XYZ file of C-alpha atoms in Angstrom:
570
model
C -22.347 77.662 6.819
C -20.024 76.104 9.604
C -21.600 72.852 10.849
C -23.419 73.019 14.285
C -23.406 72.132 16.881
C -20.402 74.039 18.354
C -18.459 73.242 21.536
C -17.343 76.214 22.518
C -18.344 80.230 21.951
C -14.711 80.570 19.405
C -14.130 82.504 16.080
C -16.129 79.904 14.075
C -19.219 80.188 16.590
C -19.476 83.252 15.979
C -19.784 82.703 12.260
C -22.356 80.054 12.833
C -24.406 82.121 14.755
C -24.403 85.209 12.573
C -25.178 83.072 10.006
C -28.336 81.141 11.515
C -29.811 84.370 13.387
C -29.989 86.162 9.526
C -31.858 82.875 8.622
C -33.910 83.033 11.411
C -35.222 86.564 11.066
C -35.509 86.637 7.269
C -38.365 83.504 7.944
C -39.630 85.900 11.340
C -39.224 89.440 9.474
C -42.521 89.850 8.215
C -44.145 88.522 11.487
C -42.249 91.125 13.792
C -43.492 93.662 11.129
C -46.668 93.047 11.573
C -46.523 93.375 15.243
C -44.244 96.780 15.213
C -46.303 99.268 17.458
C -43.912 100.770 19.417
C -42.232 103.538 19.697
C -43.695 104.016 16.297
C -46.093 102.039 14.121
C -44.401 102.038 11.442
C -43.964 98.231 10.210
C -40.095 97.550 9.852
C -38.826 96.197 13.131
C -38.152 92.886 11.559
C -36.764 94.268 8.475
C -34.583 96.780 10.272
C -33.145 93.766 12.538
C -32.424 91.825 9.315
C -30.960 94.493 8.032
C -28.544 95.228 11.125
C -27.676 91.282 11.359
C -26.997 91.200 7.440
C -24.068 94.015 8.095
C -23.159 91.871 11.002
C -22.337 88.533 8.836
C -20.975 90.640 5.795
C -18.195 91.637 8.316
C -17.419 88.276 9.618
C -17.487 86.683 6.429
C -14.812 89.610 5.252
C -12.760 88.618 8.048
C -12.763 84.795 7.535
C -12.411 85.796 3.565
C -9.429 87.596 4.736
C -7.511 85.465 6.764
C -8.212 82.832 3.979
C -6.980 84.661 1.146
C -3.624 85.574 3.352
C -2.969 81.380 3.039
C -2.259 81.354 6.968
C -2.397 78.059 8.950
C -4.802 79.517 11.259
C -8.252 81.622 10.808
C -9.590 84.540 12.784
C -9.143 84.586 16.320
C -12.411 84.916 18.613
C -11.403 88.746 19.200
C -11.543 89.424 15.594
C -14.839 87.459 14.786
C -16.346 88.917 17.863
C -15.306 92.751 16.998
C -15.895 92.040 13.110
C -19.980 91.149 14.068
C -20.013 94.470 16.347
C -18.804 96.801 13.792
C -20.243 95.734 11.274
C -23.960 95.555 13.114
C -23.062 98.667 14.608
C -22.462 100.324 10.700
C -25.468 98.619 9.620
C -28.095 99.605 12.086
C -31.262 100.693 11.272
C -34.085 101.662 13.401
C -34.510 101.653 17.184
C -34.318 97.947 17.737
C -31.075 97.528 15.165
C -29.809 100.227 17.027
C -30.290 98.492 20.523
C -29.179 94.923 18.913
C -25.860 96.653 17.325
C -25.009 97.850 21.202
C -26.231 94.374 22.470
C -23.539 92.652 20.379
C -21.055 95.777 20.769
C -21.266 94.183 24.535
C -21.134 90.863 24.058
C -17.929 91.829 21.931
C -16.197 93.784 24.813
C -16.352 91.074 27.156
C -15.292 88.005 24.158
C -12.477 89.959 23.007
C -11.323 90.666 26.397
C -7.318 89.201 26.649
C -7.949 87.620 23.117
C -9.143 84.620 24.366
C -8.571 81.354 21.821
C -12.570 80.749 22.775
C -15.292 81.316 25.816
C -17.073 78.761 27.576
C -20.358 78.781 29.789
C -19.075 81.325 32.193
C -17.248 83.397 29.231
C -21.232 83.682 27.656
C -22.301 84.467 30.855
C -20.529 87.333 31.197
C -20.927 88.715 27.947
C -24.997 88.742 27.808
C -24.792 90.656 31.176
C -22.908 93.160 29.619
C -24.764 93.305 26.463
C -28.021 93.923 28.423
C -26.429 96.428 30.643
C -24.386 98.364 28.046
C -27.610 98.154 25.395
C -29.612 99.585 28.924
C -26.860 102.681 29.246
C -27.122 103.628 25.619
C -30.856 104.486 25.926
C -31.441 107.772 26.926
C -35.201 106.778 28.758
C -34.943 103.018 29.163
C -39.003 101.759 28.773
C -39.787 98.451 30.126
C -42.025 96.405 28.495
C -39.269 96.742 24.893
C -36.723 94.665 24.049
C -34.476 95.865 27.045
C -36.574 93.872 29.036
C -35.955 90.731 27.346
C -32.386 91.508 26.901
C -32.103 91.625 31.077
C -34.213 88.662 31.597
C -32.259 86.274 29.157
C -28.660 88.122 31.154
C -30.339 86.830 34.416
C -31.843 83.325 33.001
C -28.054 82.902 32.090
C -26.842 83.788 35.530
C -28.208 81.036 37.063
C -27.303 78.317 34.349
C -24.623 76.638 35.065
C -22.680 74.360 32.305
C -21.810 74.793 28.553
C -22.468 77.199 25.940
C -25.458 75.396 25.269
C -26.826 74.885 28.282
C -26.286 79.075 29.160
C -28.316 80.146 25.849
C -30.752 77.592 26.107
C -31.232 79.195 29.981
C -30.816 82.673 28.166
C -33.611 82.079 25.099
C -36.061 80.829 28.082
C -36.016 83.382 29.986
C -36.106 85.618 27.008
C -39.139 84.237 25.870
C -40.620 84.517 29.521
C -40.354 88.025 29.675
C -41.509 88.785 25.972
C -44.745 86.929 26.832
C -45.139 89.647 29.879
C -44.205 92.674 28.105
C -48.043 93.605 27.027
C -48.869 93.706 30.535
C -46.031 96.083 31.236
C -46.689 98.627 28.282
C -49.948 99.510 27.684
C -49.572 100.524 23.939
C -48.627 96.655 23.206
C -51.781 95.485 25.710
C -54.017 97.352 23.487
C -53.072 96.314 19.750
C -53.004 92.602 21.269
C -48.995 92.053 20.460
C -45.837 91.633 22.205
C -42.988 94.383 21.756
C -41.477 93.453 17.940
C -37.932 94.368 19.134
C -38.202 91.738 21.959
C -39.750 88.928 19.518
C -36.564 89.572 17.519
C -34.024 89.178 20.559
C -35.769 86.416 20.875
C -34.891 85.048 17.799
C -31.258 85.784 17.507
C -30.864 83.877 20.868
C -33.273 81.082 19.266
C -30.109 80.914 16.744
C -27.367 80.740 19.522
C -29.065 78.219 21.168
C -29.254 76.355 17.539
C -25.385 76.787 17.737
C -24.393 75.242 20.686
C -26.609 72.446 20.584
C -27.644 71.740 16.772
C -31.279 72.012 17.908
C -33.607 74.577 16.498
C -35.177 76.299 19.375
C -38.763 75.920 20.112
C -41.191 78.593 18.578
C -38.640 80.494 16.798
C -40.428 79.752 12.950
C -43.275 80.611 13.902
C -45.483 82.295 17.301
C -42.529 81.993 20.291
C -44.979 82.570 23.083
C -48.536 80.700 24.965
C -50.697 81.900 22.603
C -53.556 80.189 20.017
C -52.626 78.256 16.812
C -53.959 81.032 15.039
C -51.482 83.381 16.803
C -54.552 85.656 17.745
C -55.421 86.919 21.051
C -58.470 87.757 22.723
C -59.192 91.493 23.306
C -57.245 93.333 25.985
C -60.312 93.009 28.383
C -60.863 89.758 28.241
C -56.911 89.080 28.250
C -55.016 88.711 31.835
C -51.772 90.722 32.138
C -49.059 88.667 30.964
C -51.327 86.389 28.030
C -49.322 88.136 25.703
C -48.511 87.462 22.145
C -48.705 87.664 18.284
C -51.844 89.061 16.425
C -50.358 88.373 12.890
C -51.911 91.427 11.315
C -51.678 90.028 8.181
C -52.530 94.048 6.199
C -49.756 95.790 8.439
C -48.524 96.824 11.951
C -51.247 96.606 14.279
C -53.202 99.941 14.567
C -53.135 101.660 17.734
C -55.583 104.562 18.323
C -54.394 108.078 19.322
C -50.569 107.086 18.973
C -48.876 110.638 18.471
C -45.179 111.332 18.089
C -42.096 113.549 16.446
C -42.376 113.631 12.592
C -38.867 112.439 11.821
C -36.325 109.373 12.515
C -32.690 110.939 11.973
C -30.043 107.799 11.856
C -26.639 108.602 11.154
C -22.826 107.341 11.844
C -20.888 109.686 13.583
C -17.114 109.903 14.031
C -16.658 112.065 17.588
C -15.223 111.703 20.837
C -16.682 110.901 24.039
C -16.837 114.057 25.770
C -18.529 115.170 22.391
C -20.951 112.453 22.518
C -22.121 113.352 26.074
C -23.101 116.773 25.041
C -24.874 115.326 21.512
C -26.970 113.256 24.115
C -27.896 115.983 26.079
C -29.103 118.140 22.720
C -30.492 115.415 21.018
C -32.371 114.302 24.156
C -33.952 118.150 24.617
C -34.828 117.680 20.710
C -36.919 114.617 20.654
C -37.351 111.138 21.679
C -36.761 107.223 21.160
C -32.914 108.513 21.503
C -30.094 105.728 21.165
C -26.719 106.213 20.861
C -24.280 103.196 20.605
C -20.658 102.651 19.571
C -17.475 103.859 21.415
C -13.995 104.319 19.871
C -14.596 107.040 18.021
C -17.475 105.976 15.918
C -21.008 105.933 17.151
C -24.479 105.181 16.011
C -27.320 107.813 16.369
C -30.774 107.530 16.599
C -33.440 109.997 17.533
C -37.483 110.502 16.985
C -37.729 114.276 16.320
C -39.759 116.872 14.480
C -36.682 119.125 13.300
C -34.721 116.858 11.474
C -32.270 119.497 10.175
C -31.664 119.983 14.047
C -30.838 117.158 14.635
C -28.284 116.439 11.638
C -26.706 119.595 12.994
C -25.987 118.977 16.342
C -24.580 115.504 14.926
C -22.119 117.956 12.737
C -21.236 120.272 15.937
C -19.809 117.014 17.893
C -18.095 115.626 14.785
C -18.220 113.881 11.322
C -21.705 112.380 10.774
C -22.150 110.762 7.781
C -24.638 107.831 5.909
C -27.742 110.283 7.310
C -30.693 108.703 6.761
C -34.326 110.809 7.524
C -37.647 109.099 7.036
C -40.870 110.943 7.668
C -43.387 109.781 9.935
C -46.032 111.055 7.155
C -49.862 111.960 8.040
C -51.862 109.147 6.825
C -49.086 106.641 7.821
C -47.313 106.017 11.011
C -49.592 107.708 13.680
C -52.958 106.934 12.142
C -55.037 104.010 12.688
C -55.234 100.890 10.163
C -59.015 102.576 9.178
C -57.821 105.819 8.965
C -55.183 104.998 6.418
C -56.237 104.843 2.807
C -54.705 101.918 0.855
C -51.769 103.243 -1.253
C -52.298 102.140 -4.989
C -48.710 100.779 -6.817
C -47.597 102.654 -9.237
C -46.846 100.603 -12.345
C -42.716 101.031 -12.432
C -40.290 102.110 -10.936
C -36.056 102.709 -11.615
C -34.286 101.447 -8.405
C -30.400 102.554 -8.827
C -27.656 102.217 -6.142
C -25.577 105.783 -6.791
C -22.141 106.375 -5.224
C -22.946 109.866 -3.859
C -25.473 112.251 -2.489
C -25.261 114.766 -5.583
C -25.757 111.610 -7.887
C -28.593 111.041 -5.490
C -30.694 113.902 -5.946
C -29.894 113.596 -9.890
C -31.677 110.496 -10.101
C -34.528 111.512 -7.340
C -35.438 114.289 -10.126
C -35.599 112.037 -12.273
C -37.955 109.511 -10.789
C -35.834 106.993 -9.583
C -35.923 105.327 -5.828
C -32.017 105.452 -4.687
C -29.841 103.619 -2.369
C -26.868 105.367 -1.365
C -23.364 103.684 -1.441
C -20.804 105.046 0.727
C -17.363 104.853 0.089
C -16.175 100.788 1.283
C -19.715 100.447 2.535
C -21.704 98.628 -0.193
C -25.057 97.928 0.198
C -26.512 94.668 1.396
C -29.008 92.937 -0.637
C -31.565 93.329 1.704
C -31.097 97.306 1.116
C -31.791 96.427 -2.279
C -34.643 94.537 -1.321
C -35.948 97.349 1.232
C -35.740 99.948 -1.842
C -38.109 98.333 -4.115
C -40.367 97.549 -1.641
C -40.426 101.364 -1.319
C -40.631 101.815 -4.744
C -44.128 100.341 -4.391
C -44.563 99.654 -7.852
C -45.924 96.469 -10.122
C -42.659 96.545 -12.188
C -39.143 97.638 -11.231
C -35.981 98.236 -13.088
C -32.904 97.817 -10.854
C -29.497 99.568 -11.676
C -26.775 97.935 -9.675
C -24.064 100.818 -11.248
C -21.325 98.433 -10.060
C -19.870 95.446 -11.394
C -18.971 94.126 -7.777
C -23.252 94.174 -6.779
C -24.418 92.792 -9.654
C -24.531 89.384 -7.555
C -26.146 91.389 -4.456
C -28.389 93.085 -6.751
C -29.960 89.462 -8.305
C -30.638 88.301 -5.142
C -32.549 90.971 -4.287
C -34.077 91.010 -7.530
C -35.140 87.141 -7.025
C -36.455 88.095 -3.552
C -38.785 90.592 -4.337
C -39.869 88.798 -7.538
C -41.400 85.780 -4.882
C -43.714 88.415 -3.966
C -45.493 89.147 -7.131
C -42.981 92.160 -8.803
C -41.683 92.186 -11.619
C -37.914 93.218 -12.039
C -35.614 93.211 -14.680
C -31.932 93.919 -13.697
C -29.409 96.149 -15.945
C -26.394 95.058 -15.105
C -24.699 98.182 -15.325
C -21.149 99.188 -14.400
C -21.315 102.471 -13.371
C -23.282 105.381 -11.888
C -22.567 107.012 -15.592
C -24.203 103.910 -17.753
C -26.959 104.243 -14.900
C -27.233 108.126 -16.333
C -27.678 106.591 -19.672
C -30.036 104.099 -18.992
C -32.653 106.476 -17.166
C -32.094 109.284 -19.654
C -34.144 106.972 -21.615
C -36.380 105.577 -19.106
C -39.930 105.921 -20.657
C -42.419 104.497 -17.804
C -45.143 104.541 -20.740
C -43.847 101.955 -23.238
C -44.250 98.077 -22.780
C -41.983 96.837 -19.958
C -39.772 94.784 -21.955
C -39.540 97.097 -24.724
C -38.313 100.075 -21.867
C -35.572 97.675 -20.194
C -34.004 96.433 -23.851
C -34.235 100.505 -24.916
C -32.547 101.188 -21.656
C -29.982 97.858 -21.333
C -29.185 99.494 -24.829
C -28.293 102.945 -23.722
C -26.201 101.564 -20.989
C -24.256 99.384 -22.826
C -23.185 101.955 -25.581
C -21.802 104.271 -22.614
C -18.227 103.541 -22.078
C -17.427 104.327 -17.951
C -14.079 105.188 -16.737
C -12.924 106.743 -13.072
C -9.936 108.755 -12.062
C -8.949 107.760 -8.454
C -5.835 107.586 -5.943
C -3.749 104.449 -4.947
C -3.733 103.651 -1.599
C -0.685 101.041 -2.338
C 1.938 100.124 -4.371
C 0.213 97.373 -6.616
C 0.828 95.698 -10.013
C -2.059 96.979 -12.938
C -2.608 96.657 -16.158
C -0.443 100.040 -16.994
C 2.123 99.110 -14.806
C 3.558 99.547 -11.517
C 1.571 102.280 -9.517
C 2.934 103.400 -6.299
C 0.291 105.027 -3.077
C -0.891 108.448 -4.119
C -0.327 108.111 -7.643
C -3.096 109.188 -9.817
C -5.114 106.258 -11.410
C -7.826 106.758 -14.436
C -9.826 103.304 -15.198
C -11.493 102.425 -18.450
C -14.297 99.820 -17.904
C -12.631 98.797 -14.889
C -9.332 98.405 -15.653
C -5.853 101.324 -14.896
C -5.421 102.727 -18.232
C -3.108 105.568 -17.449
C -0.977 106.217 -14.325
C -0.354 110.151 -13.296
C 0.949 112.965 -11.149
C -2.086 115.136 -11.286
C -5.923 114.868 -11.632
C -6.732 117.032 -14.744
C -3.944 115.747 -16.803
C -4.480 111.759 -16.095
C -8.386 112.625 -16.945
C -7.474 114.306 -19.907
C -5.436 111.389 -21.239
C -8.559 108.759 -20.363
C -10.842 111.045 -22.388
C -8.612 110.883 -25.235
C -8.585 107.838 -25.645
C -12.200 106.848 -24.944
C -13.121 109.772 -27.805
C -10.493 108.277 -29.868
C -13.397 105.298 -30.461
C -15.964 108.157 -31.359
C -18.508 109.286 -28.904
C -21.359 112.156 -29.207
C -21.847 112.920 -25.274
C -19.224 113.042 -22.084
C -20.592 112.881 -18.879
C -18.238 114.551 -15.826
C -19.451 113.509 -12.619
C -17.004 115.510 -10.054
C -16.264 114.187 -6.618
C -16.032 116.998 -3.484
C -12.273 116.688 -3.631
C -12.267 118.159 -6.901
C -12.202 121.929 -7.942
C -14.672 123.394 -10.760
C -11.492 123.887 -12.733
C -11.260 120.670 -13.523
C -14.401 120.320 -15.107
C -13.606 123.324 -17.033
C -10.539 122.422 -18.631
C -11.877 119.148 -19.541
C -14.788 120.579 -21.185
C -12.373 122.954 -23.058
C -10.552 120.224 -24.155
C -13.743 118.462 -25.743
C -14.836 121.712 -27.334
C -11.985 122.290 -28.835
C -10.677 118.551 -29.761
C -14.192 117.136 -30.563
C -16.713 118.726 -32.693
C -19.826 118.071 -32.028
C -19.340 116.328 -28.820
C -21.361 117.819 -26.048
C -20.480 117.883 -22.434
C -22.669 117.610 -19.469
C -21.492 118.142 -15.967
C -22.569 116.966 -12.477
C -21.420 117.263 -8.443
C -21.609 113.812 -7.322
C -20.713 114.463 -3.502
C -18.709 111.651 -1.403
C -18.246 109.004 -4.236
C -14.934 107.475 -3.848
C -13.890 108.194 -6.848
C -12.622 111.889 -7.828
C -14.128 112.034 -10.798
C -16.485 109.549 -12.800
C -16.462 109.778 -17.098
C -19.013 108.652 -19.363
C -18.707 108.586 -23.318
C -21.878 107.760 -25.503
């Protein structure tokens, strides 16, 4: 990480304070967790923050990676650090409160970037957390007060009246930040009765903890641990005995804090949509008649939507009348979990393992839901963070875990997740395979019963005998191993490297299945992307049939996976 402190809000601040605000909520996120009771109880406000601000620093890191690997005297400008942080918290999001932060940095953004400025000073950060609090304000369909749009406005206003450096505007900012997140229980009454302050707010508060740790090299005050006036124990005392305004932490150590009669829709609905305004306007107006806790952030063509409703299939629909959602995520506000009480809610025994796998497509998704395992999707470019990773075998809820990366390029992602979740008490084993076929493999032979060692070296086995090719498209002339290869040639990979270069999909697959059968094999696996047609699948079946005897052939639709079509040999 870039030293601190810095001088002035440039391309490398914005690195630095990416950077220190993930630290800063991975040490808060299971405190704002515990204190998640609105709009919905359901315990991953911290997480979901972490989450967004993990997508944020992959993004600036890719840009700085870039500009480095082009051997340039100079590194990213503040325009590309600044719109590098947005887009990539704005594709990260996750819950209300990511959603909120993605459009509080989209704002901050707008206003750095503006003229491509070499860097901002006092008056430049000024500007830019007014118009993250008023732009994060607009994107809300029923601003609440009380949340962290509150504390957004109050740290914009603290800053208002600062005058000086960078350092002296977030310092002013995090104050009055913390200020307002100490009123919000007496403004809401659902926070005034579980005893807590809003968990969005608590982590605004702690991103602008980090900028302040930026600018001036000085962690701020109360950001570890309980930011507000409360005990050392970080209890209050009931809401009757409590004045309006004593707010603060009740740790909660067993969960969010329970609130009594807390209703709402059955369904959050996230997804990334590529529309236009106009389009946008009228998903607002649908969404808005459809449910609640609405937010919808982004501009440019590419928005993020969130919505509390109780037809999720609605929902997803109208997002497919205004344009091109896509990475849909639904989670069900269950009975028994969300909107009943901490009593009410029966402790949920852990299984004993669990297969985590990170697939490349929503067909290969469902295949390995049927089969047991807990998925993460990976979208095309859009690899999942560790803390995705980390977020699925928590899920999982089980004593042991087996974790299928599927990718050569997350195998590093995937161990740090693994190491994270072992530090609370699970046990995980990592299978470091390749591809979503070896991944196949491994879980056909998945048996939960057998001794945990015994099931990952049976299943690190199966993996590894699977040979794993792809047939994709260039997107550029580049050098490979089979040559030259120009854009839209036809590409087929064995274990990661361009065997064969081609004209047309069936032929260049047919020439990579030769030659993987040519080293013997008993089963092919076809995993077919949307782009290609049935007859594909067909004629490369045919050709195993009548080329290889006793070779079976298995086919599956894999969806949106990049690649056109994925192979597997055992």
């Amino acid at each position: 990480m870039a030293q601190v402190p810095q001088t002035f809000f440039d391309a490398l601040a914005v690195r630095t304070w990416c950077g220190l605000a993930l630290e800063t909520l991975g040490r808060a996120r299971e405190e704002i967790d515990a204190i998640n009771v609105y709009p919905v109880a359901d315990g991953d406000t911290g997480t979901n923050l972490y989450l967004t601000v993990e997508s944020a620093v992959a993004a600036v890191e890719a840009v700085f990676a870039g500009h480095a690997a082009a051997s340039g005297p100079d590194g990213p400008t503040l325009a590309d650090a600044a719109r590098a942080m947005a887009h990539g918290a704005l594709i990260g999001a996750r819950g209300n409160s990511g959603t909120i932060l993605a459009q509080l940095l989209r704002g901050m953004a707008q206003v750095l970037a503006e003229d491509d400025p070499a860097h901002a000073d006092g008056q430049g950060l000024r500007l830019a957390l007014r118009q993250a609090a008023d732009s994060a304000r607009r994107a809300v369909a029923h601003p609440v007060e009380g949340t962290v749009l509150t504390v957004a406005s109050a740290a914009a206003d603290a800053a208002d009246g600062a005058r000086g450096d960078c350092g002296t505007v977030a310092r002013a900012a995090y104050d009055g930040a913390r200020a307002a997140l100490a009123a919000t229980p007496g403004q809401l009454p659902v926070l005034e009765r579980a005893g807590v302050v809003d968990a969005g707010g608590r982590g605004l508060v702690a991103v602008l903890g980090a900028l302040v740790e930026t600018f001036t090299g000085e962690r701020a005050r109360g950001v570890a641990g309980s930011a507000y006036p409360n005990p050392a124990d970080g209890r209050v005392a009931p809401a009757a005995d409590r004045a309006p305004g004593d707010g603060v932490l009740d740790e909660c150590a067993d969960g969010p804090a329970a609130v009594p009669g807390q209703e709402g829709p059955a369904f959050e609905v996230i997804y990334l949509l590529e529309a236009g305004d106009g389009a946008v306007e009228r998903l607002r107006e649908r969404l808005d008649a459809l449910g609640d806790s609405l937010v919808v952030v982004g501009g440019d063509g590419l928005w993020n939507v969130h919505v509390h409703v109780d037809d999720a299939g609605a929902a997803v629909e109208a997002g497919i009348e205004a344009g091109r959602p896509h990475r849909i995520r639904i989670t069900h506000f269950g009975a028994g979990d969300v909107h009943t009480t901490g009593a009410e809610r029966p402790p949920r025994e852990r299984a004993q393992r669990a297969v985590v796998a990170v697939v490349p497509g929503e067909g290969l998704a469902g295949l390995y839901t049927e089969a047991g395992a807990t998925t993460v999707l990976a979208r095309p470019g859009e690899p999942p963070a560790s803390g995705e990773l980390v977020q699925a075998v928590r899920r999982a809820h089980a004593r042991e875990v087996v974790l299928l990366p599927n990718d050569a390029e997350l195998r590093h992602t995937a161990a740090a997740a693994a190491e994270q979740v072992r530090t609370e008490g699970i046990r995980v084993a990592l299978i470091p395979t390749r591809s979503a076929v070896q991944g196949i493999a491994a879980l056909a032979v998945h048996e939960p019963d057998r001794r945990f060692d015994e099931d990952v070296v049976s299943m690190t086995s199966a993996a590894g005998a699977t040979r794993y090719a792809e047939v994709t498209v260039a997107e550029r002339q580049s050098w490979t191993m089979a040559g030259i290869c120009q854009a839209g040639d036809v590409l087929g990979l064995i274990d990661g490297d361009v065997a064969v270069i081609g004209a047309d999909v069936a032929e260049t697959a047919e020439t990579v299945l030769d030659r993987m059968l040519s080293a013997g094999g008993e089963m092919v696996t076809l995993v077919l992307g949307d782009d290609v047609p049935e007859a594909v699948a067909a004629h490369l079946e045919g050709r195993v049939r009548e080329g290889y005897l006793a070779v079976d052939t298995v086919v599956y639709r894999g969806g949106r996976q990049g690649a056109l079509l994925l192979i597997g040999v055992e």
